[in-house]
């Protein structure tokens, strides 16, 4: 049995013993109360005095609060009635009355009773209460995925033993550079003595950096799987406990556990939740700071001859505390970036391994249509396609399933019940063809893959999908301008054909403005500002938001410059469409009829008018194929 299982079982056993003990105790307690209740009966003091007068009482026991009465018939009868008692009213004559009527009496030693009551009320009950609350909160915490409070202060890092991790580097596709830099760590873990004997200090930590869903967690596990060592993992947010000091205690536990299991890997996911730079905000969080300090101390403190490697993952490396990044801590950075075309093909292959694929499946085309998608998206696409195949009663996945899955993931599920009025539909059709036509007629734009006017749940009434033929890392000013023109093509078509300004272009406008802004502020593409940086990008791996770095006056000038770019693009787009009004009309009518048309159909219309474009596109496609073959 694996270590993790036994640990969990042990924990469970302990919990059950405690719970059973508490339950037994409570049952006994309740039982004794009810027993008391069933076998005793209160009488009034008057009645009690009457009973004495009538010589019915054999003996009494007097305690500070009550008087227990034993009746004569009870002492002679075998079957006893209920024990009678009455409140002690501190009657000063009681003793003389009792002596007169010959009733035997004695007093309960009251001190004893007090102590027991006291202990019961103030010690035992609170303890029981505490345990009950802890137990239930632990349960709730576990349900919410948090740390159970039963293990208060004990770190709940899951411990996987060697045979638990089956993930290897083969399961991680498209991250060759990251794998290369992690290979060294695997070697350290397996041959620690080789390094220590020469006097080299083992590396302590590496930071996996990249956008969400690119496979950071997967890589960390694969390292453990490749090195065949235990993998202790905990998420940074787990550290931030509800009681101060607990996070720090957890860090300590985690490292203790690791020393026992060395060689091993400690993996701290979402490390930014504790490792946030301490001076970055006005409001400080003591708990997080303590946890961070403990982590720093532990990373310095653990025995460097023991092969323990701390891996951490984050998508916000900028906000990490500098102290975490200095040599001896997380000094190595492994970039886990969005996969390129080849990477995406490989990831699709990995995830479709266990899926039955039809003959027509072309993963390359799918990879091409998903630029920017991360591993998690691609895994999702393959699964979505398999689900769709089942829904259509097939036993294997076909290309159309994958295509549809891409659109589901990228554009939201196809929604057939959203009805557009015929006029709206016309406008949408011309709008989309406007985009597509501008893309087809301009040089250096991505070819049109698909145009559709089937509304999607994510809000788009239709869309034009362009596929880049190759991964691009450098984009020229001309290409950016063309991109803006394509974005403005939708609205321009509406204007040309219907003389109408509709709300349908809001997203296009936003994107076009953003591109124009980057041209001015980041890429230095205007004469006015030359190569001056006016914005800097923060959170590169999250939203990539740009932050202004210039005066308010300059900011006004920037806006003017952006407007100039957009205005020029808008004018030339309208002109281009005006000159090709015949194409715009013809293709839009065709789209209205078909609702969805693919790139090749669309291009036939364009080639009819401009046969010379056919050669240009062919050449492009050939180049692209060459790139892919490499
Ligand atoms: P991250 O930790 O970077 O947010 P994960 O490692 O949790 O991302 O990835 C989530 C899932 O996405 C993985 O379980 C895997 O199925 C898939 N995935 C992500 N990246 C890759 C990749 N490079 N190769 C294969 N699968 C991947
Ligand atoms: Mg993760
Ligand atoms: Zn549009």
mmCIF file of N, CA and C and ligand atoms in Angstrom, residues 211-218 267 269-270 313-315, ligand 2:
data_model
loop_
_atom_site.group_PDB
_atom_site.id
_atom_site.type_symbol
_atom_site.label_atom_id
_atom_site.label_comp_id
_atom_site.label_asym_id
_atom_site.label_seq_id
_atom_site.Cartn_x
_atom_site.Cartn_y
_atom_site.Cartn_z
ATOM 1 N N UNK A 211 1.386 31.222 -18.298
ATOM 2 C CA UNK A 211 -0.056 31.464 -18.173
ATOM 3 C C UNK A 211 -0.790 30.223 -17.655
ATOM 4 N N UNK A 212 -1.999 30.403 -17.140
ATOM 5 C CA UNK A 212 -2.763 29.262 -16.620
ATOM 6 C C UNK A 212 -3.035 28.225 -17.711
ATOM 7 N N UNK A 213 -2.978 26.973 -17.338
ATOM 8 C CA UNK A 213 -3.352 25.902 -18.261
ATOM 9 C C UNK A 213 -2.281 25.464 -19.228
ATOM 10 N N UNK A 214 -1.041 25.948 -19.040
ATOM 11 C CA UNK A 214 0.015 25.564 -19.968
ATOM 12 C C UNK A 214 0.735 24.296 -19.529
ATOM 13 N N UNK A 215 0.386 23.786 -18.352
ATOM 14 C CA UNK A 215 0.978 22.511 -17.944
ATOM 15 C C UNK A 215 2.036 22.622 -16.874
ATOM 16 N N UNK A 216 1.965 23.642 -16.027
ATOM 17 C CA UNK A 216 2.975 23.794 -14.975
ATOM 18 C C UNK A 216 2.851 22.682 -13.935
ATOM 19 N N UNK A 217 1.634 22.484 -13.463
ATOM 20 C CA UNK A 217 1.413 21.422 -12.490
ATOM 21 C C UNK A 217 1.790 20.067 -13.083
ATOM 22 N N UNK A 218 1.404 19.907 -14.342
ATOM 23 C CA UNK A 218 1.690 18.657 -15.041
ATOM 24 C C UNK A 218 3.194 18.415 -15.119
ATOM 25 N N UNK A 267 6.270 20.565 -4.119
ATOM 26 C CA UNK A 267 5.681 21.419 -5.144
ATOM 27 C C UNK A 267 4.692 22.391 -4.505
ATOM 28 N N UNK A 269 2.074 25.039 -5.439
ATOM 29 C CA UNK A 269 1.315 25.609 -6.554
ATOM 30 C C UNK A 269 0.854 27.002 -6.160
ATOM 31 N N UNK A 270 0.623 27.847 -7.129
ATOM 32 C CA UNK A 270 0.130 29.205 -6.886
ATOM 33 C C UNK A 270 0.951 29.894 -5.804
ATOM 34 N N UNK A 313 4.983 27.046 -8.748
ATOM 35 C CA UNK A 313 4.376 27.512 -9.993
ATOM 36 C C UNK A 313 3.663 28.829 -9.761
ATOM 37 N N UNK A 314 3.716 29.681 -10.753
ATOM 38 C CA UNK A 314 3.006 30.952 -10.650
ATOM 39 C C UNK A 314 2.718 31.500 -12.030
ATOM 40 N N UNK A 315 1.638 32.268 -12.149
ATOM 41 C CA UNK A 315 1.466 32.987 -13.405
ATOM 42 C C UNK A 315 1.676 34.483 -13.225
HETATM 43 MG MG1 LIG B 2 -1.649 24.498 -11.964
#
